[in-house]
Coordinates of C-alpha atoms in Angstrom, one line a residue:
Chain A
X4 CA 104.8 80.9 123.9
X5 CA 104.3 83.8 121.6
X6 CA 106.2 84.1 118.3
X7 CA 106.1 87.7 119.0
X8 CA 105.8 88.9 122.3
X9 CA 105.3 93.1 122.9
X10 CA 105.3 95.3 125.6
X11 CA 101.7 95.5 126.7
X12 CA 101.3 98.7 127.9
X13 CA 99.4 100.8 128.4
X14 CA 102.2 103.7 128.4
X15 CA 101.3 107.5 129.3
X16 CA 104.2 110.0 128.9
X17 CA 104.2 113.8 129.1
X18 CA 104.6 115.7 125.8
X19 CA 108.3 115.7 124.8
X20 CA 109.6 112.8 126.4
X21 CA 111.4 109.8 124.9
X22 CA 109.4 106.9 124.4
X23 CA 110.4 102.8 124.3
X24 CA 108.4 100.5 122.9
X25 CA 109.6 97.1 122.6
X26 CA 109.0 93.9 121.3
X27 CA 110.8 90.2 121.2
X28 CA 110.4 87.2 119.4
X29 CA 111.2 84.0 119.3
X30 CA 111.4 82.5 115.6
X31 CA 114.9 83.0 113.9
X32 CA 113.4 82.5 110.7
X33 CA 112.4 86.6 111.0
X34 CA 114.0 88.7 109.1
X35 CA 111.9 91.8 107.9
X36 CA 110.8 94.0 111.0
X37 CA 108.0 96.6 110.8
X38 CA 106.4 99.1 113.1
X39 CA 102.8 100.3 112.6
X40 CA 101.0 103.1 113.9
X41 CA 97.4 102.6 114.5
X42 CA 94.5 105.2 115.4
X43 CA 91.4 104.1 116.9
X44 CA 89.2 102.2 114.3
X45 CA 91.8 102.6 111.4
X46 CA 93.9 100.7 109.9
X47 CA 97.4 100.0 110.6
X48 CA 100.0 102.7 109.3
X49 CA 103.8 101.6 108.3
X50 CA 105.9 104.0 110.4
X51 CA 109.2 101.9 110.0
X52 CA 110.8 99.3 107.9
X53 CA 114.0 97.2 108.3
X54 CA 115.5 93.7 108.1
X55 CA 119.0 94.1 109.4
X56 CA 120.2 94.4 112.8
X57 CA 121.1 98.0 114.2
X58 CA 119.8 101.3 114.3
X59 CA 117.4 103.1 111.4
X60 CA 116.3 106.9 112.2
X61 CA 113.4 108.4 110.5
X62 CA 112.9 111.7 111.6
X63 CA 112.2 111.6 115.6
X64 CA 111.6 107.8 115.3
X65 CA 114.3 105.3 115.5
X66 CA 113.7 101.7 114.9
X67 CA 116.1 99.2 116.4
X68 CA 117.1 95.2 116.0
X69 CA 119.1 93.4 117.4
X70 CA 118.8 89.9 115.6
X71 CA 121.1 87.7 118.4
X72 CA 118.9 89.1 121.3
X73 CA 115.6 88.6 119.1
X74 CA 114.7 92.0 120.0
X75 CA 112.9 95.2 118.5
X76 CA 112.5 98.9 119.5
X77 CA 111.0 101.9 118.2
X78 CA 112.0 105.1 120.0
X79 CA 110.1 108.1 119.5
X80 CA 112.1 111.6 120.5
X81 CA 110.5 114.2 122.2
X82 CA 106.7 113.1 121.8
X83 CA 104.0 115.0 120.7
X84 CA 99.9 114.4 121.4
X85 CA 100.0 113.4 117.7
X86 CA 101.5 110.1 118.2
X87 CA 99.3 109.1 120.6
X88 CA 98.3 105.8 119.2
X89 CA 98.6 102.0 119.2
X90 CA 101.8 100.6 118.3
X91 CA 102.0 97.4 116.8
X92 CA 105.2 95.6 116.3
X93 CA 105.7 93.4 113.2
X94 CA 107.2 90.7 111.4
X95 CA 107.8 88.2 108.8
X96 CA 110.4 85.3 107.5
X97 CA 112.6 85.8 105.0
X98 CA 112.1 84.8 101.3
X99 CA 108.2 84.3 101.9
X100 CA 106.1 88.5 101.2
X101 CA 106.4 90.5 104.2
X102 CA 102.4 91.0 103.9
X103 CA 102.3 87.7 105.3
X104 CA 103.5 89.2 108.6
X105 CA 102.9 87.7 112.5
X106 CA 102.0 90.9 114.7
X107 CA 102.3 91.7 118.3
X108 CA 99.4 92.4 120.5
X109 CA 99.9 96.2 120.3
X110 CA 101.1 99.3 122.8
X111 CA 98.9 101.7 123.2
X112 CA 100.7 105.4 124.0
X113 CA 99.2 108.3 125.5
X114 CA 101.5 111.3 125.2
X115 CA 100.0 114.2 127.3
X116 CA 100.2 117.7 126.6
Chain B
X8 CA 99.4 109.9 97.5
X9 CA 98.6 106.0 96.4
X10 CA 96.1 104.2 99.1
X11 CA 94.5 100.9 99.3
X12 CA 90.5 101.6 99.5
X13 CA 88.2 99.5 101.2
X14 CA 84.4 99.2 100.7
X15 CA 82.3 98.9 102.8
X16 CA 83.3 100.9 105.9
X17 CA 80.8 98.9 107.6
X18 CA 78.9 96.4 107.1
X19 CA 76.1 94.5 109.1
X20 CA 74.8 90.9 107.9
X21 CA 72.4 88.3 109.8
X22 CA 74.6 85.3 111.1
X23 CA 74.2 82.9 107.6
X24 CA 74.8 85.5 105.1
X25 CA 77.2 85.9 102.4
X26 CA 79.1 88.9 102.5
X27 CA 81.5 90.6 100.1
X28 CA 84.4 92.7 101.3
X29 CA 85.8 94.9 98.5
X30 CA 89.5 96.3 97.9
X31 CA 91.1 98.3 95.4
X32 CA 95.0 97.9 95.8
X33 CA 97.4 100.5 95.2
X34 CA 97.8 100.2 91.3
X35 CA 101.1 99.2 90.6
X36 CA 101.3 96.3 93.5
X37 CA 101.2 93.0 92.7
X38 CA 100.5 91.0 96.3
X39 CA 97.6 91.9 97.8
X40 CA 97.0 90.6 101.7
X41 CA 93.4 90.4 104.1
X42 CA 94.1 90.5 107.8
X43 CA 91.4 90.6 110.3
X44 CA 91.4 92.4 113.9
X45 CA 89.2 90.8 116.6
X46 CA 87.8 93.9 118.8
X47 CA 90.7 94.4 121.0
X48 CA 92.6 91.7 120.1
X49 CA 95.8 91.2 117.8
X50 CA 96.1 92.0 114.0
X51 CA 95.6 88.3 111.8
X52 CA 96.8 87.1 108.7
X53 CA 94.4 85.7 106.5
X54 CA 95.1 84.9 103.4
X55 CA 98.0 86.2 100.4
X56 CA 97.9 86.6 96.8
X57 CA 99.6 86.9 94.0
X58 CA 99.0 86.3 89.8
X59 CA 95.5 85.1 90.5
X60 CA 96.1 82.9 93.0
X61 CA 96.3 82.2 97.0
X62 CA 100.2 82.2 97.8
X63 CA 99.4 81.4 101.3
X64 CA 96.9 81.2 104.1
X65 CA 96.6 81.0 107.6
X66 CA 94.2 78.7 110.2
X67 CA 91.6 81.2 110.1
X68 CA 91.7 81.2 105.9
X69 CA 89.1 77.8 106.2
X70 CA 86.4 76.9 103.6
X71 CA 84.0 79.5 104.1
X72 CA 86.2 82.4 102.8
X73 CA 87.7 82.7 99.0
X74 CA 89.2 85.6 97.8
X75 CA 89.4 86.6 93.7
X76 CA 90.8 89.4 91.6
X77 CA 87.8 89.8 89.1
X78 CA 89.2 92.6 87.4
X79 CA 92.3 94.4 87.1
X80 CA 92.0 96.7 90.1
X81 CA 89.0 95.0 92.8
X82 CA 90.4 92.5 95.4
X83 CA 87.9 91.0 97.3
X84 CA 86.9 88.6 100.4
X85 CA 84.0 86.7 100.4
X86 CA 82.7 84.9 103.8
X87 CA 80.0 82.4 102.6
X88 CA 78.1 81.7 105.7
X89 CA 78.6 84.4 108.4
X90 CA 79.0 83.4 111.6
X91 CA 79.1 85.6 115.1
X92 CA 82.8 84.8 115.7
X93 CA 83.4 86.6 112.0
X94 CA 82.4 90.1 113.2
X95 CA 86.2 92.0 113.1
X96 CA 87.6 95.0 111.2
X97 CA 88.9 93.3 108.3
X98 CA 91.9 95.0 106.2
X99 CA 93.3 94.8 103.1
X100 CA 96.7 96.0 102.4
X101 CA 98.9 95.1 99.3
X102 CA 102.7 95.2 98.6
X103 CA 104.7 96.2 95.4
X104 CA 106.9 93.4 95.5
X105 CA 107.8 90.3 97.7
X106 CA 109.6 90.8 100.5
X107 CA 108.3 94.6 100.3
X108 CA 106.7 96.3 103.3
X109 CA 102.4 96.2 103.1
X110 CA 100.2 99.0 102.9
X111 CA 96.9 98.9 104.4
X112 CA 93.8 100.0 104.1
X113 CA 91.3 101.6 106.5
X114 CA 89.0 98.3 107.1
X115 CA 85.5 97.6 106.6
X116 CA 83.6 96.8 110.2
X117 CA 81.8 93.6 109.9
X118 CA 79.4 93.0 112.1
X119 CA 77.3 89.9 112.7
X120 CA 74.2 90.2 114.2

């Protein structure tokens, strides 16, 4: 079993749709949860970062963590064509630095105008 | 806005040659990382570096790899004798403190021929 499983996609939605991106994990030591956006041939760009269960909102993005179920989600409201990218979940344990993260395989999202 | 910069953006090298990939982390950051992403695959952690020494490394980071902070600003990854399977995007990242999010550079695309 992979440590981090990410819904594979690809995902194609119309502009304005609500998008849900999901990851599950098996390592209960993971305490820091991150979502990155990666455009083609570019480096990952950090979108959201949280270390507690519950919801964290930033503009059109909401990160949700459920540690009891080992499940994290990223919701994008009012999706835009510029949101088209690959989204990566990443996580790391407590007491080690968050730079040593384990990534999901990524979900490629296309938002059609 | 501060950013991690990497040079070169693309490096082509012959199998068996040594390559050095260069990174300038964000100036007040203390932790530095290298990741790689083989085309179409997930981002994989290679090594983390703090206080002029390796703090953690993955199984990928074998004796062919080394890292160095030769001065106060640069952070380098050296591959001593490149193999075809070393072809990948190599990302440098940095974080301010232990347990905080890492910011990625744009990557160096290494092609071994």
